[in-house]
CSV table of C-alpha atoms in Angstrom, one decimal:
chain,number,residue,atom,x,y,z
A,1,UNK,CA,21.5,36.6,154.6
A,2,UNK,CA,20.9,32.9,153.8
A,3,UNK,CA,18.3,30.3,154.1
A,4,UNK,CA,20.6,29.5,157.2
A,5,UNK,CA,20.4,32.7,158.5
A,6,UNK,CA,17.6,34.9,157.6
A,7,UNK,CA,17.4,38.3,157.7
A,8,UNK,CA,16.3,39.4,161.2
A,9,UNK,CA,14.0,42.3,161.3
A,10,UNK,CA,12.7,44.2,164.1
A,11,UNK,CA,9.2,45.8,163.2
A,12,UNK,CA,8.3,49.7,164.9
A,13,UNK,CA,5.1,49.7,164.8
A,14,UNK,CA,2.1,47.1,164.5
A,15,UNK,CA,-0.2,49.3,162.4
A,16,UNK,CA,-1.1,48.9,158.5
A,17,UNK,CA,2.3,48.5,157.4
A,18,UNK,CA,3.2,46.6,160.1
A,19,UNK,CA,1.3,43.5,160.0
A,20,UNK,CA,1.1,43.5,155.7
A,21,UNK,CA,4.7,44.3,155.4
A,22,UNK,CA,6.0,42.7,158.5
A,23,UNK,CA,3.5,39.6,157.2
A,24,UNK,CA,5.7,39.7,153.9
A,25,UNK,CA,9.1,39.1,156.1
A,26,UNK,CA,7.3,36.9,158.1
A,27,UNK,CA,6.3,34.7,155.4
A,28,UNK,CA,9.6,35.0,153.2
A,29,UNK,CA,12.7,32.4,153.8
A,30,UNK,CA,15.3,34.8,153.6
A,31,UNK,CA,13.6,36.8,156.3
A,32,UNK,CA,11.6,36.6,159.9
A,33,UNK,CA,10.4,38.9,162.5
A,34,UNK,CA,12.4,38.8,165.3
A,35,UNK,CA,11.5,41.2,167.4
A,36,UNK,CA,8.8,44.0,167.9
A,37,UNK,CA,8.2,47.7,169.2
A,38,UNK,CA,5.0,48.6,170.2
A,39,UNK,CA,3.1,51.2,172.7
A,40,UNK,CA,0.0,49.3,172.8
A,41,UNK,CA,0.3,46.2,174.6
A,42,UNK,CA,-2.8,44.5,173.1
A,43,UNK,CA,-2.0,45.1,169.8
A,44,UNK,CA,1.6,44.1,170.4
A,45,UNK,CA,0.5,40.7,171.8
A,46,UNK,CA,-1.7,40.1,168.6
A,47,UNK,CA,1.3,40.6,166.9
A,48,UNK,CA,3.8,38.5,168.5
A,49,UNK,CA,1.0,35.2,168.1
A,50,UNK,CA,0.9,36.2,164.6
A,51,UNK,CA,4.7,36.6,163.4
A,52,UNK,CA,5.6,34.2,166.7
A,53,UNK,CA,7.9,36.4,168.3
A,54,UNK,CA,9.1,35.4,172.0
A,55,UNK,CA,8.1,37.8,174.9
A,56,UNK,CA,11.6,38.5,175.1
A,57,UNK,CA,11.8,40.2,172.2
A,58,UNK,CA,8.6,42.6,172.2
A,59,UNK,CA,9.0,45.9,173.5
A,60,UNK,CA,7.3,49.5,174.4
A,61,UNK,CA,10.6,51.3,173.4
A,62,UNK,CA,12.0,51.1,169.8
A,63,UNK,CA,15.7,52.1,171.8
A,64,UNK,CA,15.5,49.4,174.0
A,65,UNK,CA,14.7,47.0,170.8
A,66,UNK,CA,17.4,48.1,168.4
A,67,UNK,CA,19.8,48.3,171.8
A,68,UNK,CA,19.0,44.7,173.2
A,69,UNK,CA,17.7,42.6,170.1
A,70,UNK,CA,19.9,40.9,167.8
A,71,UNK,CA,18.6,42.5,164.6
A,72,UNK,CA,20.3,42.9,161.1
A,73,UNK,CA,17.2,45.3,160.1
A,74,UNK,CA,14.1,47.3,161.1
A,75,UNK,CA,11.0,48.4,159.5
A,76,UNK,CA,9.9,51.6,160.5
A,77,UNK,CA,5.7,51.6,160.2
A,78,UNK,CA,5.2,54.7,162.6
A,79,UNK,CA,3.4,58.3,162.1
A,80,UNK,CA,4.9,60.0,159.9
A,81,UNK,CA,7.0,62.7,162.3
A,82,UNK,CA,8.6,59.4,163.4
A,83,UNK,CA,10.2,58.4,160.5
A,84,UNK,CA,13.1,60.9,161.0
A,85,UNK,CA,14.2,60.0,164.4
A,86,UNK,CA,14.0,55.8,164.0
A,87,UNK,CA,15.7,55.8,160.7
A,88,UNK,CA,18.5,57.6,162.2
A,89,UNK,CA,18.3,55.4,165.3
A,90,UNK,CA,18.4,52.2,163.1
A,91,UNK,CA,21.4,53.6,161.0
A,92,UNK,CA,23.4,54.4,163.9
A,93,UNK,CA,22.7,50.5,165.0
A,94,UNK,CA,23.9,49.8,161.3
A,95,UNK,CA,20.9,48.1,160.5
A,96,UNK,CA,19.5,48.2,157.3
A,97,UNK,CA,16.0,50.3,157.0
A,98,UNK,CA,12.4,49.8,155.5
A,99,UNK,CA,10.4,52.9,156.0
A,100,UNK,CA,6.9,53.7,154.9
A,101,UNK,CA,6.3,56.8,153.9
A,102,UNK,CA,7.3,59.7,153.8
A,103,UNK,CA,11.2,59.7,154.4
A,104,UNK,CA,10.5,62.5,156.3
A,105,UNK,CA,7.5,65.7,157.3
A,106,UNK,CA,10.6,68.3,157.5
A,107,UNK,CA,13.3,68.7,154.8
A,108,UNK,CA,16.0,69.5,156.9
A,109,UNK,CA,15.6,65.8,158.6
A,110,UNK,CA,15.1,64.3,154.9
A,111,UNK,CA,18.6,65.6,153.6
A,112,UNK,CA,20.3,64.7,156.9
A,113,UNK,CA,19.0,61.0,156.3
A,114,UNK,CA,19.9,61.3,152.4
A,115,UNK,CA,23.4,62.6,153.4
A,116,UNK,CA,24.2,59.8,155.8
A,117,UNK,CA,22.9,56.8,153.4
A,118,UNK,CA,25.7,58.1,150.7
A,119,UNK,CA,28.4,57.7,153.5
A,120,UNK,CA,26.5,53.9,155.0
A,121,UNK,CA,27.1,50.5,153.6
A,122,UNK,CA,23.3,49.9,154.5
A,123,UNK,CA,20.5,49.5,152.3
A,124,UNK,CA,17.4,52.4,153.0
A,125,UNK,CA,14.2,51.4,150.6
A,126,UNK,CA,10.7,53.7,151.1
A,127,UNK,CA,7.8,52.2,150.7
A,128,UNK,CA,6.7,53.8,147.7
A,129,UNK,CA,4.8,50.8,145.9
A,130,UNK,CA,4.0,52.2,142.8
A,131,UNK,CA,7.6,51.7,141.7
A,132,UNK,CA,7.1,48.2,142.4
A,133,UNK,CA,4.0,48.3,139.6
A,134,UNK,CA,4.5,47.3,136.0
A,135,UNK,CA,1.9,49.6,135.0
A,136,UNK,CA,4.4,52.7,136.8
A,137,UNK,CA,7.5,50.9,135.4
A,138,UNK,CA,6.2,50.3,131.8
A,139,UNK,CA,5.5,54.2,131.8
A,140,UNK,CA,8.6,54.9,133.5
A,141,UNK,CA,10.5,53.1,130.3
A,142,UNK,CA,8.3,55.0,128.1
A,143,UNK,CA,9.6,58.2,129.1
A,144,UNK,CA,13.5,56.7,129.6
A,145,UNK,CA,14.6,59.0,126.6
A,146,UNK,CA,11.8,61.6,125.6
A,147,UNK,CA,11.1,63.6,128.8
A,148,UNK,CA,7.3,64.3,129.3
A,149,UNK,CA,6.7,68.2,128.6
A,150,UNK,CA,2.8,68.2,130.2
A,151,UNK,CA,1.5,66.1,133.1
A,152,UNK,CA,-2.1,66.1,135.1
A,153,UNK,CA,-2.7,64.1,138.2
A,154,UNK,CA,-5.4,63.6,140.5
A,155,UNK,CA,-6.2,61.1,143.2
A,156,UNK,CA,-9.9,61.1,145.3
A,157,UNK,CA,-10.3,59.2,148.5
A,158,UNK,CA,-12.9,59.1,151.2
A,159,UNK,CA,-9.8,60.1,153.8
A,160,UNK,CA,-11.5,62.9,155.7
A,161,UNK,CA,-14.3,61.1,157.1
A,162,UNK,CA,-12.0,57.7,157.7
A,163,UNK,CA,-9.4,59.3,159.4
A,164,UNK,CA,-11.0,62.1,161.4
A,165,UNK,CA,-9.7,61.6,165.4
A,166,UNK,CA,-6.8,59.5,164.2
A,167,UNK,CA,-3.1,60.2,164.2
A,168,UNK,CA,-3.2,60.9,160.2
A,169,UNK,CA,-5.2,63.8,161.5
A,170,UNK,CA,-3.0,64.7,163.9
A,171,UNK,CA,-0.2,67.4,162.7
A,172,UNK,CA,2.2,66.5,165.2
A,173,UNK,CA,2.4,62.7,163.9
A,174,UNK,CA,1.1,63.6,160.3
A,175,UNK,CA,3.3,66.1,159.4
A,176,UNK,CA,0.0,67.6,157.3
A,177,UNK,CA,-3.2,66.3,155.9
A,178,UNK,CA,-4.4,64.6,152.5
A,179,UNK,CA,-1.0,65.2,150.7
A,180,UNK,CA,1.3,63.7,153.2
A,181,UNK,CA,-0.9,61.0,153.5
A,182,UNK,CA,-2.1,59.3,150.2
A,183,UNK,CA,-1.2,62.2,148.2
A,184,UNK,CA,2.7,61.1,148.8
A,185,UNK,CA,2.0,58.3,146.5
A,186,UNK,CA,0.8,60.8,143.7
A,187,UNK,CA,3.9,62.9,143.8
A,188,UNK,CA,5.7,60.5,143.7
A,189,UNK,CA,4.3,58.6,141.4
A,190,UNK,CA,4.2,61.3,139.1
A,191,UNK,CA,8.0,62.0,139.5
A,192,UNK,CA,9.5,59.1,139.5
A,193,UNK,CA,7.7,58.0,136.1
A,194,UNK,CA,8.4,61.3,134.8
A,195,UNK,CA,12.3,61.4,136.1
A,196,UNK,CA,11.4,65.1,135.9
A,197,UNK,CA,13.6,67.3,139.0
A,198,UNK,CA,11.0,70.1,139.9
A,199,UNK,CA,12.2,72.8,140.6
A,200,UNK,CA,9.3,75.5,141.7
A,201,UNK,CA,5.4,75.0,143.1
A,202,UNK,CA,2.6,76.7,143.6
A,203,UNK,CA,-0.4,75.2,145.3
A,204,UNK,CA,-3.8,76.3,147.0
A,205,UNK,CA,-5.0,74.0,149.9
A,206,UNK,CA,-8.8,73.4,151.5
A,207,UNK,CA,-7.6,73.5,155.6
A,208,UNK,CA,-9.8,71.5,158.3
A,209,UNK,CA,-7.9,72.8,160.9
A,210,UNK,CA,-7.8,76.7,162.3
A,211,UNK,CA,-3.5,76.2,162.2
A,212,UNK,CA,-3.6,75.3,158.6
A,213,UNK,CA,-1.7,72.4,159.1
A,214,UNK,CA,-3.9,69.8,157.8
A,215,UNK,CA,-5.4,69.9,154.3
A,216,UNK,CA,-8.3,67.7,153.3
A,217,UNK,CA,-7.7,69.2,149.4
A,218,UNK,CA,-4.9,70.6,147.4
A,219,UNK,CA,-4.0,71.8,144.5
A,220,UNK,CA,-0.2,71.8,143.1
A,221,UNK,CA,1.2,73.2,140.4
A,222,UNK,CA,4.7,72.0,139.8
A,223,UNK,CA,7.5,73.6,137.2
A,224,UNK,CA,10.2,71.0,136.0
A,225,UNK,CA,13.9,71.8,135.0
A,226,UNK,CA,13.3,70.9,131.6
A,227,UNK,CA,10.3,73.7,130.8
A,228,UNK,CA,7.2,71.1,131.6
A,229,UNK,CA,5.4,71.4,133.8
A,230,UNK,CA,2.7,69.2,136.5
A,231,UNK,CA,-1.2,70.1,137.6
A,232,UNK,CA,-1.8,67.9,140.7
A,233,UNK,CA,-4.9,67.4,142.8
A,234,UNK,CA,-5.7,65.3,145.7
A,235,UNK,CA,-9.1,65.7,147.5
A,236,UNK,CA,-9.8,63.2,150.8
A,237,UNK,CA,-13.6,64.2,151.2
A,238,UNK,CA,-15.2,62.4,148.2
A,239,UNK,CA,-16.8,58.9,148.3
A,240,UNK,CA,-14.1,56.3,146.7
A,241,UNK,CA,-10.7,56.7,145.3
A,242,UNK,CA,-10.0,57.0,141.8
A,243,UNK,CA,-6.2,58.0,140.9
A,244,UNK,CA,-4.8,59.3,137.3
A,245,UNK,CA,-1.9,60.4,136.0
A,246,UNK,CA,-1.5,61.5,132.2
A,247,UNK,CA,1.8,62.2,131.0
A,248,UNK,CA,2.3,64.2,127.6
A,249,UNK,CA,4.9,65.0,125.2
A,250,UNK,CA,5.6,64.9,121.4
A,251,UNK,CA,5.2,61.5,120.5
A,252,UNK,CA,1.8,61.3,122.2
A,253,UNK,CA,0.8,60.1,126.0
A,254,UNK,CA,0.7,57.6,128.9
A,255,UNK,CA,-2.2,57.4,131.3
A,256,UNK,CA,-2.6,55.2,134.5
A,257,UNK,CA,-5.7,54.8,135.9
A,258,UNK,CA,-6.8,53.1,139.3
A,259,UNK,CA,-9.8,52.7,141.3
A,260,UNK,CA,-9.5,52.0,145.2
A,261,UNK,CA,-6.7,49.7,145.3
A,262,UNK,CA,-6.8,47.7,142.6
A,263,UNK,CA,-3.7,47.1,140.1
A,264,UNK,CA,-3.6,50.2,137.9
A,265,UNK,CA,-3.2,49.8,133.8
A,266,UNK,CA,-1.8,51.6,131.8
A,267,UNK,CA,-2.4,52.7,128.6
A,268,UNK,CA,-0.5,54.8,125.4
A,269,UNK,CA,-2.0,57.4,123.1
A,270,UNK,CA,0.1,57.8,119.8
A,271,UNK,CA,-0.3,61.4,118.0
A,272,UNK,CA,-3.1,59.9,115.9
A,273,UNK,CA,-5.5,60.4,118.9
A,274,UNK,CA,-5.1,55.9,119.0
A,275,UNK,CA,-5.0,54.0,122.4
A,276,UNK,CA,-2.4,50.9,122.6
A,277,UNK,CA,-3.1,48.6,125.8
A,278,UNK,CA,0.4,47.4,126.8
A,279,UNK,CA,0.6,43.8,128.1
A,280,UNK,CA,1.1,44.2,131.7
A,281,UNK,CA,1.7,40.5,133.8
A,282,UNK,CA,1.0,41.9,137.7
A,283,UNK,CA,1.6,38.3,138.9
A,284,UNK,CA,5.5,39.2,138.2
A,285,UNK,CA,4.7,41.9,141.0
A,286,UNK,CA,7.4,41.7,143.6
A,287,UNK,CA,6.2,42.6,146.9
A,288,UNK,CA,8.3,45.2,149.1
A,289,UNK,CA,9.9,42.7,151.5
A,290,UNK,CA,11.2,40.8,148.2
A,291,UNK,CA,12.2,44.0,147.2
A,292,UNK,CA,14.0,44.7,150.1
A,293,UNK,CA,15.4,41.5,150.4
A,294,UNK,CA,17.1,41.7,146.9
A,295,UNK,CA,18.7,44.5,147.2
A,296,UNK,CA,20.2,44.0,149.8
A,297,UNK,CA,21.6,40.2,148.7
A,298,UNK,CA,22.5,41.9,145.4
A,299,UNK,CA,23.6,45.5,146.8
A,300,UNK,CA,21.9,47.2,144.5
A,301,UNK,CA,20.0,50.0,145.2
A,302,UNK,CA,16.2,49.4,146.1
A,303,UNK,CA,13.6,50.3,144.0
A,304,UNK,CA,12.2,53.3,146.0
A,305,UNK,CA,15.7,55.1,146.9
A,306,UNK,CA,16.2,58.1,149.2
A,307,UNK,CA,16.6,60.3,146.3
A,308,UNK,CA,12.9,59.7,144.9
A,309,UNK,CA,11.6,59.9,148.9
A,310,UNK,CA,13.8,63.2,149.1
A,311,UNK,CA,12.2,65.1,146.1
A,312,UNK,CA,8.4,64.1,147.4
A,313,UNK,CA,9.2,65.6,150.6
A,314,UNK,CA,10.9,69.0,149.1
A,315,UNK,CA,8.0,69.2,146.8
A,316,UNK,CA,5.6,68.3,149.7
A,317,UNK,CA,7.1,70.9,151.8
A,318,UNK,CA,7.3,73.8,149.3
A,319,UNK,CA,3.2,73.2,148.5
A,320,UNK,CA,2.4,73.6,152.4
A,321,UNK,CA,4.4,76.7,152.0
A,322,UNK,CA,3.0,77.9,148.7
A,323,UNK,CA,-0.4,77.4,150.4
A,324,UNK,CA,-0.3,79.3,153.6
A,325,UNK,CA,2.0,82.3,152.5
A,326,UNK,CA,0.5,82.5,148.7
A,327,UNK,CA,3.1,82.3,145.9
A,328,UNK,CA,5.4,80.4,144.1
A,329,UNK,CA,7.7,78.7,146.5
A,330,UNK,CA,11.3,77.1,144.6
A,331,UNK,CA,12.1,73.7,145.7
A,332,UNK,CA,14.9,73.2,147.8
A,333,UNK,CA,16.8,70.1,146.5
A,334,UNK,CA,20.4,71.4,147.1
């Protein structure tokens, strides 16, 4: 990968994280858009005018793109149930990966895709953002060598009504509801600032659906190796989002704090009750194509590793179990 020879990625998928992700290749030296994979021929022609991609090289059939193309990389920006199956695909191709998320919507598929990145040579970063944020990251550093012992979460978002006759509603390319969807970023969030490994859950789940397989609301208990423990709630039927984290130990606190999309702050409560506002410079923000990019020039692992996507789904999956069968439910990281 040079300024001679750009990283050549195929993009799965012309949705969200298509076009703003695939944009970010599109736009970045070391990188272009060489070829595309999508069902929907309009959409895929609004794609190849915008990222200038050949008619040769678009395609209904991800197979036919990773067989025929000449790719060094994909980006995987499909339903969620997807994931699994075009990872695997691109790996196989020895491509390197960018995946939104999840990793995965079944555990099994998760650890066979964090088995076979310890045997590749190819670089696998999930598009958890918040890892990318200097808000998450200055928390993160906080907490480096004093574990947090008490955490609350919460995230709101008008999801329900949004996404209502659309695949994130759909079980079969969701995987779930509200916690697979933008309640992934909370759990993850919360775990990779923490670096906590959880180790049991217990959650209770609102179900829109008479299969119980997609949840508009949840809330998630969560028990860490260390004796802490995590009170997590996401709802996707109220009016705006709002997300907050608080993290707790000893030596006082760290709370992030977000409304819709914005950049979220940060901000640290000492044992005297008294808030410090930490510098935070988001125009160092890397995007996740830089990301991407660097680690795999540097090989060095990427900022949002299989690992971290691993946990969120065990923890994911043990909540959707806790729910419908009542209980505590132990996570399954082994």
């Amino acid at each position: 990968m040079t300024n001679d020879q750009p990283l050549r990625v195929g993009l799965i998928g012309t949705g969200y994280i298509g076009t703003t992700v695939g944009g970010q290749f599109h736009h970045h030296p070391k990188s272009t858009v060489a070829a595309i994979t999508e069902i929907d021929a309009d959409r895929r022609a609004t794609a190849a005018e915008r990222f200038s991609v050949p008619s040769e090289a678009l395609y209904e059939d991800y197979e036919e793109m990773i067989a025929d193309a000449a790719l060094d990389a994909i980006l995987v920006g499909t339903p969620h149930t997807l994931h699994h199956e075009q990872i695997m695909a691109g790996l196989d191709a020895d491509l390197h990966v960018f995946c939104d998320k999840p990793l995965a919507t079944d555990l099994g598929h998760a650890k066979e895709i964090a088995e076979r990145i310890v045997e590749s040579s190819r670089t696998l970063m999930v598009g958890y953002q918040r890892h990318l944020n200097p808000a998450f990251i200055s928390a993160r550093e906080r907490f480096a060598d004093s574990e947090p012992t008490w955490i609350t979460a919460e995230i709101t978002q008008d999801w329900l009504p949004q996404f209502t006759d659309t695949w994130r509603t759909d079980p079969d390319l969701s995987g779930g509801g509200m916690l697979y969807d933008t309640g992934s970023h909370l759990l993850d969030g919360l775990l990779w600032t923490s670096g906590l490994e959880p180790t049991a859950v217990f959650s209770r789940m609102e179900f829109v659906d008479d299969e119980r397989r997609v949840d508009s609301e949840a809330t998630v208990l969560i028990e860490f190796a260390n004796g802490a423990t995590a009170n997590v709630s996401v709802s996707g039927d109220l009016p705006c989002v709002r997300e907050h984290i608080h993290l707790w130990n000893d030596e006082g606190a760290v709370s992030l704090d977000g409304r819709q999309w914005e950049p979220r702050s940060v901000t640290d409560v000492d044992t005297d009750n008294t808030e410090h506002v930490p510098y935070i410079d988001h125009d160092e923000q890397v995007n996740k194509a830089e990301a991407f990019l660097t680690a795999i020039e540097e090989g060095s692992a990427p900022p949002a590793t299989v690992h971290d996507a691993l946990r969120v789904t065990a923890v994911t999956e043990a909540a959707y179990e806790s729910a419908r069968a009542g209980g505590w439910v132990d996570v399954d990281l082994d």
